Coordinates of C-alpha atoms and ligand atoms in Angstrom, one line a residue:
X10 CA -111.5 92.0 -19.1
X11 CA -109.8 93.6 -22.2
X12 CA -111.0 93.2 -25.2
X13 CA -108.4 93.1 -28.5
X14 CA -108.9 92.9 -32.4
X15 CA -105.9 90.7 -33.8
X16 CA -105.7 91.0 -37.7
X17 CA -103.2 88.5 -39.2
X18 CA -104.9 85.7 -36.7
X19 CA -104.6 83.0 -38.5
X20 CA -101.0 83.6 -39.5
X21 CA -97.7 82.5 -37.6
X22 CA -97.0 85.1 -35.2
X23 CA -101.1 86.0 -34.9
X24 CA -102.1 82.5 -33.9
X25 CA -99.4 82.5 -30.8
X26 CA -100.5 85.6 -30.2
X27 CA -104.0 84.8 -29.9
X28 CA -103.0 82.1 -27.9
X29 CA -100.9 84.1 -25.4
X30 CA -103.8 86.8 -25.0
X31 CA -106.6 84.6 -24.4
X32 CA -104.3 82.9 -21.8
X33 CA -103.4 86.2 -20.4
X34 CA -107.3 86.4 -20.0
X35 CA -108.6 88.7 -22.9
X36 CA -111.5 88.7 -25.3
X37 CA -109.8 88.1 -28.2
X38 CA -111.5 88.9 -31.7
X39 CA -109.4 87.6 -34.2
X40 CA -109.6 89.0 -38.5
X41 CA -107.9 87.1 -41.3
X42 CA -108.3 86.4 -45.2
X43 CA -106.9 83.3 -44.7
X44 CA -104.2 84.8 -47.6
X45 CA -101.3 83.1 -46.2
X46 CA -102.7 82.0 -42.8
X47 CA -104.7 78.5 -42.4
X48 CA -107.4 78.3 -40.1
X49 CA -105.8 74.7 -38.2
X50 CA -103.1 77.5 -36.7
X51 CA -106.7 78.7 -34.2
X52 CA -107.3 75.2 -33.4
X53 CA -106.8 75.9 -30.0
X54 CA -108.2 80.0 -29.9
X55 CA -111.6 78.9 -31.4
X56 CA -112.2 76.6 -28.3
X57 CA -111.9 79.2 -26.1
X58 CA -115.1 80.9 -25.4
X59 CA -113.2 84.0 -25.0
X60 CA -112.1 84.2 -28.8
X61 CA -114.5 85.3 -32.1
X62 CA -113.3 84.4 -35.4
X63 CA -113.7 86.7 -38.1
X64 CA -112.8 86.3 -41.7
X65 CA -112.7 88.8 -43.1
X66 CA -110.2 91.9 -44.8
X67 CA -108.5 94.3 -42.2
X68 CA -108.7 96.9 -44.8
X69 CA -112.3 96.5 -45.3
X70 CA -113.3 99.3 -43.8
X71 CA -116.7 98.8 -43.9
X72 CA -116.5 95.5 -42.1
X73 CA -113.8 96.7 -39.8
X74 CA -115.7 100.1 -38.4
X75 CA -118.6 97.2 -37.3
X76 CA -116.5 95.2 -35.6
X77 CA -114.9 98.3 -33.7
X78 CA -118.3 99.3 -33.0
X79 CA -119.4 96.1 -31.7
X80 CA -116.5 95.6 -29.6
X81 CA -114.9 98.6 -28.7
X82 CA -111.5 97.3 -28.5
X83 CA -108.8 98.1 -25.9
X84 CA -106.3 97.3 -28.5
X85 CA -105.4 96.1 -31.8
X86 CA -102.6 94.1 -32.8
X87 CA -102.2 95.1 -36.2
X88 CA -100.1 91.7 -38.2
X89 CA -102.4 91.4 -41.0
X90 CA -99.8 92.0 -44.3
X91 CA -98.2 91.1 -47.6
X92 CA -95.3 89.2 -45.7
X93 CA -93.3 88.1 -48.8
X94 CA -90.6 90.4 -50.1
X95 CA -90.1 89.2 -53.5
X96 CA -94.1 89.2 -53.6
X97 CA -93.7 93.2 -52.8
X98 CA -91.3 93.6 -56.0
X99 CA -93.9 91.6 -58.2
X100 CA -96.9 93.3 -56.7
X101 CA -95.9 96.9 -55.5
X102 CA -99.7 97.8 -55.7
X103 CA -100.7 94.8 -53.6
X104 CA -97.8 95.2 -51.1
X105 CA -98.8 99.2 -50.8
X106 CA -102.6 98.1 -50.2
X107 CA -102.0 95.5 -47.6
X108 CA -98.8 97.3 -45.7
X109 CA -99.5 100.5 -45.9
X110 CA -103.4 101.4 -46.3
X111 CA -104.4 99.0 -44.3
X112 CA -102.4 100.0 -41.4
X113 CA -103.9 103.0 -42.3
X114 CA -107.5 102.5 -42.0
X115 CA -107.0 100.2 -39.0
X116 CA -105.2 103.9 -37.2
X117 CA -108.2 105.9 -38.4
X118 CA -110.4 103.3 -36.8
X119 CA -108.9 103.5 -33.9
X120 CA -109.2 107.1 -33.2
X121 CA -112.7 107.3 -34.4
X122 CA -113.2 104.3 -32.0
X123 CA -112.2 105.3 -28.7
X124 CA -109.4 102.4 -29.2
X125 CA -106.2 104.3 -28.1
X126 CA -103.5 101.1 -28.0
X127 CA -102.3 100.1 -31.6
X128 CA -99.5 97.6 -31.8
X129 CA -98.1 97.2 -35.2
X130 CA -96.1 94.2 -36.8
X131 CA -92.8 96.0 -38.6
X132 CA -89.9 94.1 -39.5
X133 CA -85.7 94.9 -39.1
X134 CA -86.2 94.8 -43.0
X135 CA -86.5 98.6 -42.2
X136 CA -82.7 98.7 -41.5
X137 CA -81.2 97.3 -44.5
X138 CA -77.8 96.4 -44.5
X139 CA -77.1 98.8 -41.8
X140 CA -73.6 99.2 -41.9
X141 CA -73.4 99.8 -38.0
X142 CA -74.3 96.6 -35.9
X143 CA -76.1 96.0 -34.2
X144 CA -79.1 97.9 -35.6
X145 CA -80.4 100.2 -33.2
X146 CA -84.3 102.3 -33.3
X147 CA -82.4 105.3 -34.1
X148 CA -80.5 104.4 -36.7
X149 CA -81.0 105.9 -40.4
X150 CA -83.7 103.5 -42.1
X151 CA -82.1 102.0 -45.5
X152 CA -85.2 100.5 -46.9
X153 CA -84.1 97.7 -50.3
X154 CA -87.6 96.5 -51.2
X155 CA -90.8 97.7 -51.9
X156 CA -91.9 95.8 -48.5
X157 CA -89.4 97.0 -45.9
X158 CA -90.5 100.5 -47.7
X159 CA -94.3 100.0 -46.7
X160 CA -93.1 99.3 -43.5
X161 CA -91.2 102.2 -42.5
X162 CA -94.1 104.6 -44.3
X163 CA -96.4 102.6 -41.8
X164 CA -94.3 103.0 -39.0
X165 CA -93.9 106.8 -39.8
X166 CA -97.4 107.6 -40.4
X167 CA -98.7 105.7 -37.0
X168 CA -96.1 107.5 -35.1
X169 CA -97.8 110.7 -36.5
X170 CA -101.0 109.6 -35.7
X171 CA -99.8 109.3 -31.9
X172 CA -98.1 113.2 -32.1
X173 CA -101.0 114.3 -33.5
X174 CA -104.2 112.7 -32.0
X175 CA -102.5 111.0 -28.9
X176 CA -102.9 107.3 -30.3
X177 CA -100.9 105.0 -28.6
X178 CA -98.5 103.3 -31.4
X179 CA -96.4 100.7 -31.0
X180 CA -94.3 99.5 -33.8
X181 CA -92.3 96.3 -33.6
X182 CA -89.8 95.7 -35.6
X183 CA -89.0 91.8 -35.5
X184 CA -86.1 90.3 -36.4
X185 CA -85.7 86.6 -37.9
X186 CA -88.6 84.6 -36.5
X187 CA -88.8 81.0 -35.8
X188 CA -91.3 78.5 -34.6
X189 CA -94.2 76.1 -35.1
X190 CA -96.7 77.2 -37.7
X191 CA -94.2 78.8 -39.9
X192 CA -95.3 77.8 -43.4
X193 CA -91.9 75.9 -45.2
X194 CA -93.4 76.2 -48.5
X195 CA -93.9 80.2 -48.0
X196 CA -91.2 82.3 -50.2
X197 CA -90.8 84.6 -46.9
X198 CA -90.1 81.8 -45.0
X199 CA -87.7 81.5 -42.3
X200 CA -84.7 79.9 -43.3
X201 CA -85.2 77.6 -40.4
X202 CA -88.4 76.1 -41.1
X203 CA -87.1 75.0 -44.3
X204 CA -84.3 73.6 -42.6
X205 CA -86.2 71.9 -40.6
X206 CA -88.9 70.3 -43.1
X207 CA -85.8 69.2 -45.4
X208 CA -83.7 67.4 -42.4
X209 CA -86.8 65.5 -41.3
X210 CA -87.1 63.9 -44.9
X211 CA -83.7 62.9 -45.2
X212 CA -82.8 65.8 -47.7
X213 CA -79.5 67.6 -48.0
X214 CA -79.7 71.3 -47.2
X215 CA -78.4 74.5 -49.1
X216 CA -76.2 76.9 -47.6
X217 CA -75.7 80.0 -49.9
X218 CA -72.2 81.0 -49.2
X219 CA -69.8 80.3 -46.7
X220 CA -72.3 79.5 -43.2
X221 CA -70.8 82.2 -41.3
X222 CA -73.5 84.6 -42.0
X223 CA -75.3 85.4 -38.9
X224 CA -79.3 86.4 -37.9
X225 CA -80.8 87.5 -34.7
X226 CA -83.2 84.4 -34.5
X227 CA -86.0 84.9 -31.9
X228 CA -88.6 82.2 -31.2
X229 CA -92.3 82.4 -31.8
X230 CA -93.3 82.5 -28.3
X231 CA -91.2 84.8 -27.3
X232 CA -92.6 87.5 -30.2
X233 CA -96.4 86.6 -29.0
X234 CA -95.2 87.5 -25.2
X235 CA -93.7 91.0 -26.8
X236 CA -97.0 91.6 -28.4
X237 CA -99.5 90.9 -25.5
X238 CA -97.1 92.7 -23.2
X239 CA -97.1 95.5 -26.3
X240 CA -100.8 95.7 -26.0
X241 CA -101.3 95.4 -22.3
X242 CA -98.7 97.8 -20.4
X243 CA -100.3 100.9 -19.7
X244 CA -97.4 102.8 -19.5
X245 CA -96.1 101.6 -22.9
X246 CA -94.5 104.8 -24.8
X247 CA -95.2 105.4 -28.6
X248 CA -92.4 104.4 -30.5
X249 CA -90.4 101.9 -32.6
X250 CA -89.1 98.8 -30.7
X251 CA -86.8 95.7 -31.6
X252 CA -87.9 92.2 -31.1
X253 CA -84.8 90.5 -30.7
X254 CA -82.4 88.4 -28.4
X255 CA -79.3 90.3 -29.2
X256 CA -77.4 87.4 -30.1
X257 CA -76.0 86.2 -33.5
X258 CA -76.0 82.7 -34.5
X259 CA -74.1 81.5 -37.8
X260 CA -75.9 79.2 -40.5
X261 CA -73.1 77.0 -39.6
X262 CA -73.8 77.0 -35.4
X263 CA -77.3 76.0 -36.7
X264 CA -76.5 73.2 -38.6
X265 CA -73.8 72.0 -36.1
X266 CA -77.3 71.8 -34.1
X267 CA -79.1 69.7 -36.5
X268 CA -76.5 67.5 -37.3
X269 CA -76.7 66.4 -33.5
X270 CA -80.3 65.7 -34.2
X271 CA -80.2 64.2 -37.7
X272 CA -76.7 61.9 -37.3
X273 CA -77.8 60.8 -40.6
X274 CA -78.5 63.7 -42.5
X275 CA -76.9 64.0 -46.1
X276 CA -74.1 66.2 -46.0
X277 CA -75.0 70.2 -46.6
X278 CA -74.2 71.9 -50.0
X279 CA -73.3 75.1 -50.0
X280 CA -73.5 77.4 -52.8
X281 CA -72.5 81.2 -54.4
X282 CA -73.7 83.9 -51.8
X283 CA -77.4 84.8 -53.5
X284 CA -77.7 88.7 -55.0
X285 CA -79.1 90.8 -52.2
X286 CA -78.9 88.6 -49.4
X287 CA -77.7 90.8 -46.1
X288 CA -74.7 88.8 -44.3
X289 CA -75.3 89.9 -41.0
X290 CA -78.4 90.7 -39.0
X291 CA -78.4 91.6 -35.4
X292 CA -80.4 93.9 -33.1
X293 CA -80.1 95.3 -29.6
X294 CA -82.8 94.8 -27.6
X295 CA -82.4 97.8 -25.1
X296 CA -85.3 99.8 -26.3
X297 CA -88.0 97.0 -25.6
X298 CA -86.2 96.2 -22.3
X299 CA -86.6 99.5 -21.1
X300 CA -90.1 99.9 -21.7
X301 CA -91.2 96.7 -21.0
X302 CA -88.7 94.5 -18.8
X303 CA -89.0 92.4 -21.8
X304 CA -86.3 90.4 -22.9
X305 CA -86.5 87.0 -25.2
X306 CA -86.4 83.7 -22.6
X307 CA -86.1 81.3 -25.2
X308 CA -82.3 80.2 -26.1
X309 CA -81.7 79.6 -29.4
X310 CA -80.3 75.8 -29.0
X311 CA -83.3 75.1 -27.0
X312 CA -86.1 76.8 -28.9
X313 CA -84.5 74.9 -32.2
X314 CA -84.9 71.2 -30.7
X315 CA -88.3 71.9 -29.7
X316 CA -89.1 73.4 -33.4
X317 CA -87.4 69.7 -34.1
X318 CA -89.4 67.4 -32.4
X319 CA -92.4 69.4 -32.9
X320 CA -91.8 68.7 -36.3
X321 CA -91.1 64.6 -35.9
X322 CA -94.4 64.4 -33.5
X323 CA -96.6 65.6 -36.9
X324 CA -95.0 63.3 -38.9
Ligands
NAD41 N1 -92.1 86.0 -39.6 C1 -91.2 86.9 -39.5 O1 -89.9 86.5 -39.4 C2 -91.5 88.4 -39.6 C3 -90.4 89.3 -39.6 C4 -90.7 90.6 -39.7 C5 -92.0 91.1 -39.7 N2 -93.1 90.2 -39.8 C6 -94.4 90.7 -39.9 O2 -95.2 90.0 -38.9 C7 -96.6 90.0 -39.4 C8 -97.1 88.5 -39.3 O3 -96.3 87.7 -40.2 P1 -96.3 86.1 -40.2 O4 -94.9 85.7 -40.3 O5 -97.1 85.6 -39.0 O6 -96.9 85.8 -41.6 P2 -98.3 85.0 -41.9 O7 -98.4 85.0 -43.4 O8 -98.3 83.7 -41.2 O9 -99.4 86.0 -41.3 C9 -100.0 87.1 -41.9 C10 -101.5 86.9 -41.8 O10 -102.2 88.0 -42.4 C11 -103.3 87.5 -43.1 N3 -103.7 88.6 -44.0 C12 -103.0 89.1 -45.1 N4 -103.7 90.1 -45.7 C13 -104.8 90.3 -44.9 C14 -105.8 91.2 -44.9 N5 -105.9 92.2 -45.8 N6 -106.8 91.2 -43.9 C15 -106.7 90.2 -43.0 N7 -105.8 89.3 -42.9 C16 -104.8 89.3 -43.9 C17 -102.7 86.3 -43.8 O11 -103.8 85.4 -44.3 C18 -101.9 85.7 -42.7 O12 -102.7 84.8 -41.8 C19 -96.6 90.6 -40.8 O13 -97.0 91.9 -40.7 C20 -95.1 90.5 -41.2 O14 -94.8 91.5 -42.1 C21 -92.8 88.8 -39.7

């Protein structure tokens, strides 16, 4: 049975990650501060009898080097993080503690551990607006906050952990996700789990500028199976990765999708194109599907109805 430390557990993408690993068949530690995350997202995990809950800080490293010792992990999946970009511009000290040292202590652990698999959670926020889509692992980082910033130093400094000790690092850089658990009221959150909280009240929606900017949207589940897999392929290469279907799909596509749903729904307002938002995000998902066979198996129209009637069922 392998055993895996998730930190970031309790968060969107750890708790269907938790979820997928124990169901995979792992022990399944999982570490969170509960900063962000909320402990209802383990509801299911912490009635496994495979899974441990743990709260506590990944950067502790104190706390962290016990749990290593105790468990002497296959793998980590590393998600734990400051996740909100305008938080890393308010709080560049913060954002450099949580997604940077942290990522760092939870590499030294690993080595002096014996733990030689470490999966890390980056973002495309690496690319910035690219001007070449869509964005591929080699192209030039462009960095535009302190966050995407922390996440390419992480990225870099893992990958020279792996030249230079032989750790296994895996950095995955996801593109827009989507799903259940996603947090509406979060700052960093997805543009269409606000959608989705303001359609099921009856409220009108803001587009800012014209709809026809584009993400890569790629649902929940499908990032979870891209992290177990991540963890669990032995011949997995060291590297950076997208996490992404490959596929654009307008604002305006997504509300043509709601408006099936909510008939009723007040008409949308759209408004001046906000300072520093990046029209068009798309990634190409060769890299991952090499290595892995992955590929995301979740269509977009699809994966947006469930997020939908997920949503009416908790009302
Ligand atoms: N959601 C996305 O679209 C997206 C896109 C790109 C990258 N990411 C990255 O994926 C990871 C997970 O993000 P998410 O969307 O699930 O956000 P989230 O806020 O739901 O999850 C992050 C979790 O980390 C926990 N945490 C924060 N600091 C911690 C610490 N020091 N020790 C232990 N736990 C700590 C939080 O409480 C939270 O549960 C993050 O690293 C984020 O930067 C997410």
């Amino acid at each position: 049975m392998h055993t895996v430390l998730v930190t970031g557990a309790a968060g969107f993408i750890g708790s269907h990650s938790v979820e997928w690993l124990l169901a995979r068949g792992c022990r399944v530690v999982g570490v969170d501060t509960l900063r962000t995350g909320r402990l209802e997202n383990l509801a299911v995990a912490r009635a496994s009898p495979h899974f441990a809950w743990v709260q506590a800080d990944a950067g502790d490293e104190a706390a962290m080097r016990a749990l290593f010792e105790c468990y002497r992990f296959d793998g980590v999946l590393h998600l734990a993080a400051l996740v909100s970009v305008p938080e890393s511009f308010r709080e560049p000290a913060l954002n450099y503690r949580l997604n940077l040292a942290n990522a760092d202590c939870i590499a030294r652990l690993c080595l002096e551990c014996g733990c030689k698999r470490l999966v890390f959670a980056s973002s495309a926020a690496v690319y910035g607006a690219a001007a070449t889509l869509p964005n591929h692992e080699l192209a030039l980082p462009q960095p535009q906050s302190p966050y995407a910033a922390a996440k390419l130093a992480a990225e870099t400094m893992l990958l020279g952990y792996a030249a230079s000790y032989g750790l296994e690092a895996v950095c995955l850089r996801y593109f827009n996700i989507y799903g259940p658990r996603q947090d509406p009221a979060s700052p960093y959150s997805g543009v269409l789990s606000i959608f989705t909280d303001r359609f099921r009240q009856g409220l009108p929606v803001t587009v800012y500028g014209d709809g026809e900017q584009s993400r890569d949207f790629v649902a929940v589940q499908d990032v979870a199976r891209a992290n177990g897999l991540a963890l669990l392929e032995a011949a997995m290469p060291s590297g950076c990765y997208n996490v992404c279907t490959g596929r654009a799909v307008s604002l305006n596509q997504v509300l043509a999708i709601y408006r099936e749903l909510y008939p009723a729904a007040p008409a949308t307002r759209y408004d001046e194109v906000r300072v520093g938002d990046i029209r068009h995000s798309l990634g190409d998902p060769a890299a991952l599907r090499a290595a892995l066979g992955y590929s995301a198996q979740i269509s977009f129209e699809m994966g947006l109805r469930e997020l939908a009637l997920a949503g009416d069922a908790r009302k």
